[in-house]
Short mmCIF file of C-alpha atoms in Angstrom, two decimals:
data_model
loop_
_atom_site.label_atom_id
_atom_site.label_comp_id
_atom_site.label_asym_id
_atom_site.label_seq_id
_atom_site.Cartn_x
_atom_site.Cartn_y
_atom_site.Cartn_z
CA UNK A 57 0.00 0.00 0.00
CA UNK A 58 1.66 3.16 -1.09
CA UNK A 59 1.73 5.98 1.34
CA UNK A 60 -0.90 8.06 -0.50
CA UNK A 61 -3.61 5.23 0.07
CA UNK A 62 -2.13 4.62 3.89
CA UNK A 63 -3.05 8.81 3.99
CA UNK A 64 -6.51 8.77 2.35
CA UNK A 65 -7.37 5.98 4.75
CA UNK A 66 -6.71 7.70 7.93
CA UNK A 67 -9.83 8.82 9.49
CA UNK A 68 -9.48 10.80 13.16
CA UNK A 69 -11.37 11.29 16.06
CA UNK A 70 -13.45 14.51 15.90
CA UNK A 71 -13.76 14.75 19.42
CA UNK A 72 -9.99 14.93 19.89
CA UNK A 73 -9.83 17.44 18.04
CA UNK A 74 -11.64 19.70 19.52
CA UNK A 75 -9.83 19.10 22.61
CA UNK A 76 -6.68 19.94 21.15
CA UNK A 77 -8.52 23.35 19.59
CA UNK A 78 -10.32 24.20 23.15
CA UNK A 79 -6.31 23.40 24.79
CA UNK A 80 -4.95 25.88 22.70
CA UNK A 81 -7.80 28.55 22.87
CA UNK A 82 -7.59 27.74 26.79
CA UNK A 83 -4.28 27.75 27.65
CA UNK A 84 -2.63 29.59 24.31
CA UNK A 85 0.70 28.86 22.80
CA UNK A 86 2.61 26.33 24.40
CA UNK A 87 0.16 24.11 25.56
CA UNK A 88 2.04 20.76 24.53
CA UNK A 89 4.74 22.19 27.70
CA UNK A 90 1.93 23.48 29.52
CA UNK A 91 -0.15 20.64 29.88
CA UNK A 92 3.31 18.59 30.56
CA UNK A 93 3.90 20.95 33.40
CA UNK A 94 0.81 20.57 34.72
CA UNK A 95 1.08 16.58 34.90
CA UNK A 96 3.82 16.32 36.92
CA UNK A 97 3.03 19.07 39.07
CA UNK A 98 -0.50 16.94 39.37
CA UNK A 99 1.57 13.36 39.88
CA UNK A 100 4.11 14.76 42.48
CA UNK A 101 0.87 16.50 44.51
CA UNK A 102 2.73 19.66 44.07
CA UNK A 103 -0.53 21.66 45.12
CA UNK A 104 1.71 25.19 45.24
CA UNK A 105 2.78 24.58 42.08
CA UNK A 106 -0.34 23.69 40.35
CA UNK A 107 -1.61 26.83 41.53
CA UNK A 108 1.01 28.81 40.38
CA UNK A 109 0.69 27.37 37.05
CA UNK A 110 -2.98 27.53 36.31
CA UNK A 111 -2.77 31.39 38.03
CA UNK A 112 -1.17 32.22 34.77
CA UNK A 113 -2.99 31.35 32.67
CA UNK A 114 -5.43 34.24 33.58
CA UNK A 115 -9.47 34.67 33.79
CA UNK A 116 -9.45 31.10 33.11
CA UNK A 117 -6.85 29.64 36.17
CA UNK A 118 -8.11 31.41 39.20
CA UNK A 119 -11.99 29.92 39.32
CA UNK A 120 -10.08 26.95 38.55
CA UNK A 121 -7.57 27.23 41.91
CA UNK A 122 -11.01 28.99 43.47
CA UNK A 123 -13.28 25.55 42.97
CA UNK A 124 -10.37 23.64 43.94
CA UNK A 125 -10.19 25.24 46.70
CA UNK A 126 -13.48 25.07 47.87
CA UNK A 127 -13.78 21.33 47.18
CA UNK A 128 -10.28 20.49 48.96
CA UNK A 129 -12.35 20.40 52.20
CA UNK A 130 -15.61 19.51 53.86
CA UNK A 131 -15.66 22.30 56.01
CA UNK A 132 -15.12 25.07 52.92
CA UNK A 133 -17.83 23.07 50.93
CA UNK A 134 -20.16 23.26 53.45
CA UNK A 135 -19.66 27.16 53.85
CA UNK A 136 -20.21 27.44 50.42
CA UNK A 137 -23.50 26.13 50.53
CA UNK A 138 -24.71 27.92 53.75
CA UNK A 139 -24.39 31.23 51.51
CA UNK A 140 -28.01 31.80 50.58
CA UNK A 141 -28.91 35.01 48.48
CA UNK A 142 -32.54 34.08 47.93
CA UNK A 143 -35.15 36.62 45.58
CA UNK A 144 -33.72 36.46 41.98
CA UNK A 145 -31.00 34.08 42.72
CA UNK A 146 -32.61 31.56 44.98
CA UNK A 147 -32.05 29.11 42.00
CA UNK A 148 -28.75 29.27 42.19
CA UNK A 149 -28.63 28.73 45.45
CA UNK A 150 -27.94 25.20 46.09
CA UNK A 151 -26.00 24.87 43.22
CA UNK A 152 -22.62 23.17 43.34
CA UNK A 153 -19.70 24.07 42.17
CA UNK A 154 -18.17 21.80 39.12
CA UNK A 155 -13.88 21.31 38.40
CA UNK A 156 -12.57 21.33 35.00
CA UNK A 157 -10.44 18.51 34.47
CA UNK A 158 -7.64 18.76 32.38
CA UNK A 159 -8.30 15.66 29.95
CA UNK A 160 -11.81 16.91 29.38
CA UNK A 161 -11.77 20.48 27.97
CA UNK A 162 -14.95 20.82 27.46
CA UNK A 163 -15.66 20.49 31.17
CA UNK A 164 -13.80 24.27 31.24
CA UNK A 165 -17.04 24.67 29.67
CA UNK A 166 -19.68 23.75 32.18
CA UNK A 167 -17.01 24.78 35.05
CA UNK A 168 -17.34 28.40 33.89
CA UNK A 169 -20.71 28.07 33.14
CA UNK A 170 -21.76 27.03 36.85
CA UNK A 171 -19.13 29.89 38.12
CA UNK A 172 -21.06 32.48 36.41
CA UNK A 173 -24.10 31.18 37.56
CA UNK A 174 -22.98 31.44 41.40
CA UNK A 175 -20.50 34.42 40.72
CA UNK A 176 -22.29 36.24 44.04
CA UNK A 177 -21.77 33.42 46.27
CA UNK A 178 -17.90 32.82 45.08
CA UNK A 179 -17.51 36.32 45.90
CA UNK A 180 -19.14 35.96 49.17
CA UNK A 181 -16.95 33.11 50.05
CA UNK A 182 -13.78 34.63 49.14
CA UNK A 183 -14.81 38.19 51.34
CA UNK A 184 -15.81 36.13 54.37
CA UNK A 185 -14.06 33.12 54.70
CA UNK A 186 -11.65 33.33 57.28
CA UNK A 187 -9.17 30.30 56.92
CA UNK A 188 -7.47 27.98 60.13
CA UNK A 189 -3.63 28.78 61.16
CA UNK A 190 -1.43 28.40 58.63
CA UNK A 191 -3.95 27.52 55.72
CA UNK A 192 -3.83 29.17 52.54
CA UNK A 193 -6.23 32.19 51.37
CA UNK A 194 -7.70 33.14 47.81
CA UNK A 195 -6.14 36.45 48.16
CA UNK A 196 -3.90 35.85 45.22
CA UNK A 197 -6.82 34.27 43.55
CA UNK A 198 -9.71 36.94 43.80
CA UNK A 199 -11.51 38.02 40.69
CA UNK A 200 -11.90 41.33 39.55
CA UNK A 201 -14.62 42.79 37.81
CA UNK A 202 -12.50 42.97 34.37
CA UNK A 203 -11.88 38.62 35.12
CA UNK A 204 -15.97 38.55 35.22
CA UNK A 205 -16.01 40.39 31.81
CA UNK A 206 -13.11 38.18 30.97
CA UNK A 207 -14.44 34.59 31.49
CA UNK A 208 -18.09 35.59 30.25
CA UNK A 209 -16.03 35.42 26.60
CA UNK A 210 -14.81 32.69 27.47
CA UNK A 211 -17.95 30.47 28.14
CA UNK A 212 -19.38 32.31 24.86
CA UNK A 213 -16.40 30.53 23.08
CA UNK A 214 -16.28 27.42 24.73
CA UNK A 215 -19.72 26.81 24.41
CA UNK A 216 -18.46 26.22 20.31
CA UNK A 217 -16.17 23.94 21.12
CA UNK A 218 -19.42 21.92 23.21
CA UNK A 219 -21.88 22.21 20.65
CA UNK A 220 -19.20 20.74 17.97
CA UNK A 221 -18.84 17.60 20.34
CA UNK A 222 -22.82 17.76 21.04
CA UNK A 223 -23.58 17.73 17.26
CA UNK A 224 -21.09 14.82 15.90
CA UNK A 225 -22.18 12.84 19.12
CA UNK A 226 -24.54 9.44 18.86
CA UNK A 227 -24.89 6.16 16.27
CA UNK A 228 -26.35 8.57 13.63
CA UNK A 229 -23.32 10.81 12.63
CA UNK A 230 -21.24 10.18 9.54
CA UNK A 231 -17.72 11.44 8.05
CA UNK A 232 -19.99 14.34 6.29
CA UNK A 233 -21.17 15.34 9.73
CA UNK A 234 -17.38 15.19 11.07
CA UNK A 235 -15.98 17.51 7.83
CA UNK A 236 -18.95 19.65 8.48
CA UNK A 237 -18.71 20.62 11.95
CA UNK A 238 -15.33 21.27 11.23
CA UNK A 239 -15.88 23.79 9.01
CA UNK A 240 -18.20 25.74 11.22
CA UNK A 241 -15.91 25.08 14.27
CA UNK A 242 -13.07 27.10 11.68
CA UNK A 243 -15.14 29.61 10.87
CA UNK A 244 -16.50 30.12 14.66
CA UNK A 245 -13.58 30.36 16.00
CA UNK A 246 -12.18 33.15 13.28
CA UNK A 247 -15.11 35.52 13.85
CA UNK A 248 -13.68 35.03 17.79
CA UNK A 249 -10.39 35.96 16.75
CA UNK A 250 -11.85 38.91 14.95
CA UNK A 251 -14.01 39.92 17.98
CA UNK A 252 -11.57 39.94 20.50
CA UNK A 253 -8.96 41.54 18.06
CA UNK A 254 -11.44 44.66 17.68
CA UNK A 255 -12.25 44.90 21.50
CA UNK A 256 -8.22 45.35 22.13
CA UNK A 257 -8.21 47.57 18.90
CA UNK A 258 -10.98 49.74 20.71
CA UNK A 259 -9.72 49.80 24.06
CA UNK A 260 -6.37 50.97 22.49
CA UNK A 261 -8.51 53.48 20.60
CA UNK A 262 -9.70 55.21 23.59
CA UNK A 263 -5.78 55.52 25.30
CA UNK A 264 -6.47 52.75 27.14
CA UNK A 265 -3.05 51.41 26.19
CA UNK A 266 -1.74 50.64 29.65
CA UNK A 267 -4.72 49.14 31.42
CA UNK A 268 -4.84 45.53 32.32
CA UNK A 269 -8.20 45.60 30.35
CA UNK A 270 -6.57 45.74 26.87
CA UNK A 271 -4.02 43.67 27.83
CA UNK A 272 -6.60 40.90 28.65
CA UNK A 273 -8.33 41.23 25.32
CA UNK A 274 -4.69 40.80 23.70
CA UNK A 275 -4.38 37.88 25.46
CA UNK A 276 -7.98 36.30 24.53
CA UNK A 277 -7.30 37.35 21.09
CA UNK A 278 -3.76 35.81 20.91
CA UNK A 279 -5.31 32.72 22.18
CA UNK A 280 -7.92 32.61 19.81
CA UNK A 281 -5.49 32.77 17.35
CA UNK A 282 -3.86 29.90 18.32
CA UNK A 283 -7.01 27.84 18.47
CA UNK A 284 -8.09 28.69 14.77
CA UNK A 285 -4.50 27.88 13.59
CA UNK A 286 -5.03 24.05 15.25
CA UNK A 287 -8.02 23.92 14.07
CA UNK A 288 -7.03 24.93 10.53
CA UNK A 289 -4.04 22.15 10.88
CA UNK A 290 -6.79 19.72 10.92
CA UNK A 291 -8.92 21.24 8.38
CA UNK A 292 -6.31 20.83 6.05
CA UNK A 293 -5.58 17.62 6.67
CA UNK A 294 -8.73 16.47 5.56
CA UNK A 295 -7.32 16.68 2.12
CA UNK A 296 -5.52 13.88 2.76
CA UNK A 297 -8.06 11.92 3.51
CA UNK A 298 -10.93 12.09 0.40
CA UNK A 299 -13.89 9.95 2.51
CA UNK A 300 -14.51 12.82 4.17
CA UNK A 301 -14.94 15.24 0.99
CA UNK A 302 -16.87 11.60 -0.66
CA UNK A 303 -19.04 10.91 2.53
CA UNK A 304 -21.02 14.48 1.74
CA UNK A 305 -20.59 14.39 -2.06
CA UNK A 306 -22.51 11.12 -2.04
CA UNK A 307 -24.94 11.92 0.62
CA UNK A 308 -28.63 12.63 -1.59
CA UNK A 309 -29.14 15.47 1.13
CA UNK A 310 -26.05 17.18 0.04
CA UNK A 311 -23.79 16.15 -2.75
CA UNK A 312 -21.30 18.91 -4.01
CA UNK A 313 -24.07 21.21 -3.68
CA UNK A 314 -23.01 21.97 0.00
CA UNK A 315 -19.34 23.24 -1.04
CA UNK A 316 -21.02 25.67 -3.27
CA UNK A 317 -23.42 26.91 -0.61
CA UNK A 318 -20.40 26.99 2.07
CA UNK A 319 -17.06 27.95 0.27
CA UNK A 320 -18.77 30.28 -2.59
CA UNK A 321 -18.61 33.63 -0.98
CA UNK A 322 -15.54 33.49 1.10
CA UNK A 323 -12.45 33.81 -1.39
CA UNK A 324 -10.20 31.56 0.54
CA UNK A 325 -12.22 28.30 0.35
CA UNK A 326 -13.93 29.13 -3.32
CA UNK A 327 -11.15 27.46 -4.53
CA UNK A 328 -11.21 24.43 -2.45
CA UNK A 329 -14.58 23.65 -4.30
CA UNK A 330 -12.86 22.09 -7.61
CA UNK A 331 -10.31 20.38 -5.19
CA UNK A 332 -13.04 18.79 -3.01
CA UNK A 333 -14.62 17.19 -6.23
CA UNK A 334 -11.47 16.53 -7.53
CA UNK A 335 -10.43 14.43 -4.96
CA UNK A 336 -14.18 12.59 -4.47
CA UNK A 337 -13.56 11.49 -8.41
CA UNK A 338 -9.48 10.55 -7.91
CA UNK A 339 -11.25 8.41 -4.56
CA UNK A 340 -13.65 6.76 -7.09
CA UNK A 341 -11.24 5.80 -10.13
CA UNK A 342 -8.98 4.59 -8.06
CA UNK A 343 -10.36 3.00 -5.22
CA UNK A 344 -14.32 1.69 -6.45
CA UNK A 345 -14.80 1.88 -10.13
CA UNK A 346 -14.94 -1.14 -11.99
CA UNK A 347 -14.19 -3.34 -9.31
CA UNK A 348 -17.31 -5.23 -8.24
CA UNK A 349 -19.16 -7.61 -9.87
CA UNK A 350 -22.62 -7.45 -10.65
CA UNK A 351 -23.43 -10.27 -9.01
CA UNK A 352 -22.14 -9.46 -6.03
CA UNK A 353 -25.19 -9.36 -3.21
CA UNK A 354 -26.42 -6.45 -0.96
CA UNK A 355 -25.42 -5.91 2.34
CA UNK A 356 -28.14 -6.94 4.58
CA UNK A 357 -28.14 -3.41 6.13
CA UNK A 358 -28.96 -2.14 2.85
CA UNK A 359 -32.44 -4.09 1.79
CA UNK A 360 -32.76 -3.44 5.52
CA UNK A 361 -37.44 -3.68 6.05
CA UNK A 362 -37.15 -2.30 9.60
CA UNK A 363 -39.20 1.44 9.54
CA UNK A 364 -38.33 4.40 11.77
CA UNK A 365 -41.00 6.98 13.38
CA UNK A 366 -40.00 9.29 10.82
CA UNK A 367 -41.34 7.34 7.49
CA UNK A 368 -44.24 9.94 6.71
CA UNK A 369 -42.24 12.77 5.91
CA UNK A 370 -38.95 11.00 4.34
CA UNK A 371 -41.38 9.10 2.39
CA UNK A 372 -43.05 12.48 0.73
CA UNK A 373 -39.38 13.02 0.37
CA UNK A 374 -38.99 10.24 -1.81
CA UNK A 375 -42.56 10.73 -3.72
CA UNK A 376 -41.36 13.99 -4.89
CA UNK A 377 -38.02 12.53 -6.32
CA UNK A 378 -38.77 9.71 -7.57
CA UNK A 379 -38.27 9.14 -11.00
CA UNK A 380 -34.87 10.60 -10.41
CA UNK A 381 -34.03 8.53 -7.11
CA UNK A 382 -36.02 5.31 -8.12
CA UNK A 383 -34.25 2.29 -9.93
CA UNK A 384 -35.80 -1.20 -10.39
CA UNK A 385 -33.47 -3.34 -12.40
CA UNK A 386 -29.51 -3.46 -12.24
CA UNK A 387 -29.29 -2.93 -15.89
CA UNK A 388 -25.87 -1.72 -17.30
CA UNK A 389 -25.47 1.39 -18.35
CA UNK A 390 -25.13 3.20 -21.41
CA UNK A 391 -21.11 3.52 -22.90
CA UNK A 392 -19.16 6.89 -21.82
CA UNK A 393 -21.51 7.51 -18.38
CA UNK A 394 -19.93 7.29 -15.34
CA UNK A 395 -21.82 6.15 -12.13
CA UNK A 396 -20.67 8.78 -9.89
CA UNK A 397 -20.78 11.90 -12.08
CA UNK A 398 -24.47 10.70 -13.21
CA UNK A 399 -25.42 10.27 -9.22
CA UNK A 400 -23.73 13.66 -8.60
CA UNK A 401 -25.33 15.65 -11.17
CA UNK A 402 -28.84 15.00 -9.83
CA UNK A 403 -30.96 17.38 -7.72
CA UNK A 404 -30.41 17.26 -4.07
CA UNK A 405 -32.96 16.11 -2.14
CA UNK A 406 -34.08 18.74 0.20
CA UNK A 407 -35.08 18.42 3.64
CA UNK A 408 -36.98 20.77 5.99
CA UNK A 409 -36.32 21.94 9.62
CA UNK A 410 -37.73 19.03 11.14
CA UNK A 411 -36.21 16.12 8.57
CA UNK A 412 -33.00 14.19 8.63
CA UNK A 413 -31.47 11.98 6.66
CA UNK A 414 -29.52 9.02 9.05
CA UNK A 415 -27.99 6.81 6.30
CA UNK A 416 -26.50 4.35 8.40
CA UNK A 417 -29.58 4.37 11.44
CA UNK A 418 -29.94 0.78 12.57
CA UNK A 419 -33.97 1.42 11.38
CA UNK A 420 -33.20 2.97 7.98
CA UNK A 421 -36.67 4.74 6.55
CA UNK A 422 -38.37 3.96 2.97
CA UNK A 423 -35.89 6.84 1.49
CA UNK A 424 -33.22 5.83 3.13
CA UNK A 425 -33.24 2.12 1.36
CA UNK A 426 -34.04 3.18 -1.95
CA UNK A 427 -31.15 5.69 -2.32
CA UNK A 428 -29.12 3.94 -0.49
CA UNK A 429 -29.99 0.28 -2.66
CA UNK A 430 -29.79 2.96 -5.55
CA UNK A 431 -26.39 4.05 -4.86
CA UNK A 432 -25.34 0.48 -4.36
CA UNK A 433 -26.89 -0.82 -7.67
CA UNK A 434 -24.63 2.28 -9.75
CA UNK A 435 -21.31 0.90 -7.90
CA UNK A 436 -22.32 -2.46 -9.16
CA UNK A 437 -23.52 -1.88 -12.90
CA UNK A 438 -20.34 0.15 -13.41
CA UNK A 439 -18.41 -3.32 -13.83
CA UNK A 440 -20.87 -4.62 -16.39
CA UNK A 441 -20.77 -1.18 -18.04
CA UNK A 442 -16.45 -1.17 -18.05
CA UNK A 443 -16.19 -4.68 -19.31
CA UNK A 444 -18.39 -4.36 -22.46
#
């Protein structure tokens, strides 16, 4: 196997990826020696130095030296909760507090999320708790109005990096979903970059050039820059790898429609519209055409007869399509016409809010089966079709 086919058949995990892009966007450049740091300091129980190290890391270390904190002890947990603000807030009230763990960087995202929640009663704490002799205070840990402000764009972010996980999550996502949500997870995180790059272009606006304010929006915006270029190391490594350009060309739903409704109107990707199809046809000719037989049966999963609750409206789907999705016979086709360009080069099939087209569900729907045993059918003609 030459090293271009060992490429195009690596497929990675989406959910690591994001990982690596909330690291970055989390803890900035460095985060390979960061993160190394942070290990040993974690193995060796080094709790002074795991302090010091998450401390600089901003907005984002001292809630995370704060919950630890709080949680380190029975007696500091149970002050916590006997701080009671009632009216508005009383549902926040009992809440708990929740610790990011460093192998799960989404949790950052929940962690903040519950901080902001019960910002009052964190600030409480840290005014009135008065700790034993010779036990450490928050004192070097106290959060400043501008750290609010600060981690409030934080969540906003993270809570991108969650609802990429959230949305390739469960038996019913495919390699078109993982491209996808890659592509929006780029794009997201650029308009971050941008935002955070014209709120320290603003604040330097107004002679603001020496306040800890602008520096902090540097400092998001720097990191957001690093998060977008991970993320864009990944992107681009989907060339590499042409299921994941094939899994959407050949999905009905789709096809190369969706890279024209994407890429169009930004001038960077336009281009990477003729590469994408490119590389779904190089994938076909070298990998599928021509080489199965005609005879060669179905997949069970295929002819599957199980139904799912949402027949009714994929079969109107397939009533309005269906002398171009319909085929009853496995008859060869016609000299000069290739299987995938024909497939390709017919209408989407459109879907509305509430549709969804699961391809590989374990109960695949009426629609599902025939363009599915469709599909299937112009693999298997295109031998009978080469050979005459």
């Amino acid at each position: 196997m030459s090293e271009k086919q060992r490429k195009r058949r690596r497929l990675r995990c989406f959910g690591h990826i994001v990982n690596l892009c909330a690291r970055a966007f989390l803890i900035g450049k460095d985060g390979a020696k960061v993160c190394k740091e942070l290990d040993i300091a974690y193995r060796d129980g080094d709790l002074k130095k795991i302090g010091e190290l998450w401390r600089k890391r901003g907005a984002i270390g001292r809630p995370h030296n704060i919950v630890r904190y709080i949680r380190a002890s029975p007696q500091r947990r149970q002050f916590f909760r006997s701080i009671i603000l009632g009216g508005d807030l009383t549902e926040f009230d009992k809440l708990e507090l929740i610790q990011g763990q460093q192998t799960r960087w989404n949790s950052y995202f929940m962690s903040i999320g519950r901080a902001l929640n019960v910002k009052e009663r964190i600030q409480i704490f840290c005014d009135q708790y008065e700790p034993g002799q010779g036990q450490k205070d928050l004192s070097e840990d106290r959060l400043s109005p501008m750290h609010w402000k600060e981690l409030e764009h934080l969540h906003d972010q993270l809570e991108t990096f969650y609802e990429g996980t959230m949305m390739t999550e469960g038996r019913n996502a495919t390699l078109a979903d993982h491209f996808q949500t890659l592509d929006w997870l780029l794009n997201e995180i650029q308009v971050a970059k941008h935002k955070f790059q014209e709120l320290h272009q603003d604040l330097l606006r107004r002679k603001w050039r020496e306040t800890q304010e602008s520096e902090e929006f540097a400092w998001l915006a720097a990191a957001a820059e690093v998060s977008w270029q991970k993320c864009e190391e990944y992107f681009n490594k989907a060339d590499d790898t042409a299921a994941y350009y094939a899994a959407i060309s050949l999905n009905p739903t789709l096809k190369n429609e969706w890279y024209n409704k994407a890429w169009t109107d930004h001038d960077e990707k336009r281009p990477w519209i003729v590469s994408a199809s490119t590389a779904v046809k190089e994938l076909w000719l070298d990998e599928y055409k021509g080489k199965y037989s005609v005879k060669q049966p179905f997949p069970s999963g295929v002819l599957s007869t199980s139904t799912s609750q949402k027949d009714k409206a994929f079969t109107s789907v397939r009533n309005h399509k269906r002398l171009k999705i319909s085929h009853q016979s496995s008859r060869p086709q016609a000299h000069g016409v290739d299987s995938l360009d024909q497939f390709v080069e017919t209408d989407i099939i459109p879907l509305s809010e509430d549709e969804s087209f699961a391809l590989f569900s374990t109960g695949m729907s009426a629609t599902t089966r025939s363009l599915t045993s469709h599909k299937w059918h112009l693999m298997l003609s295109d031998k009978a079709a080469s050979v005459d």
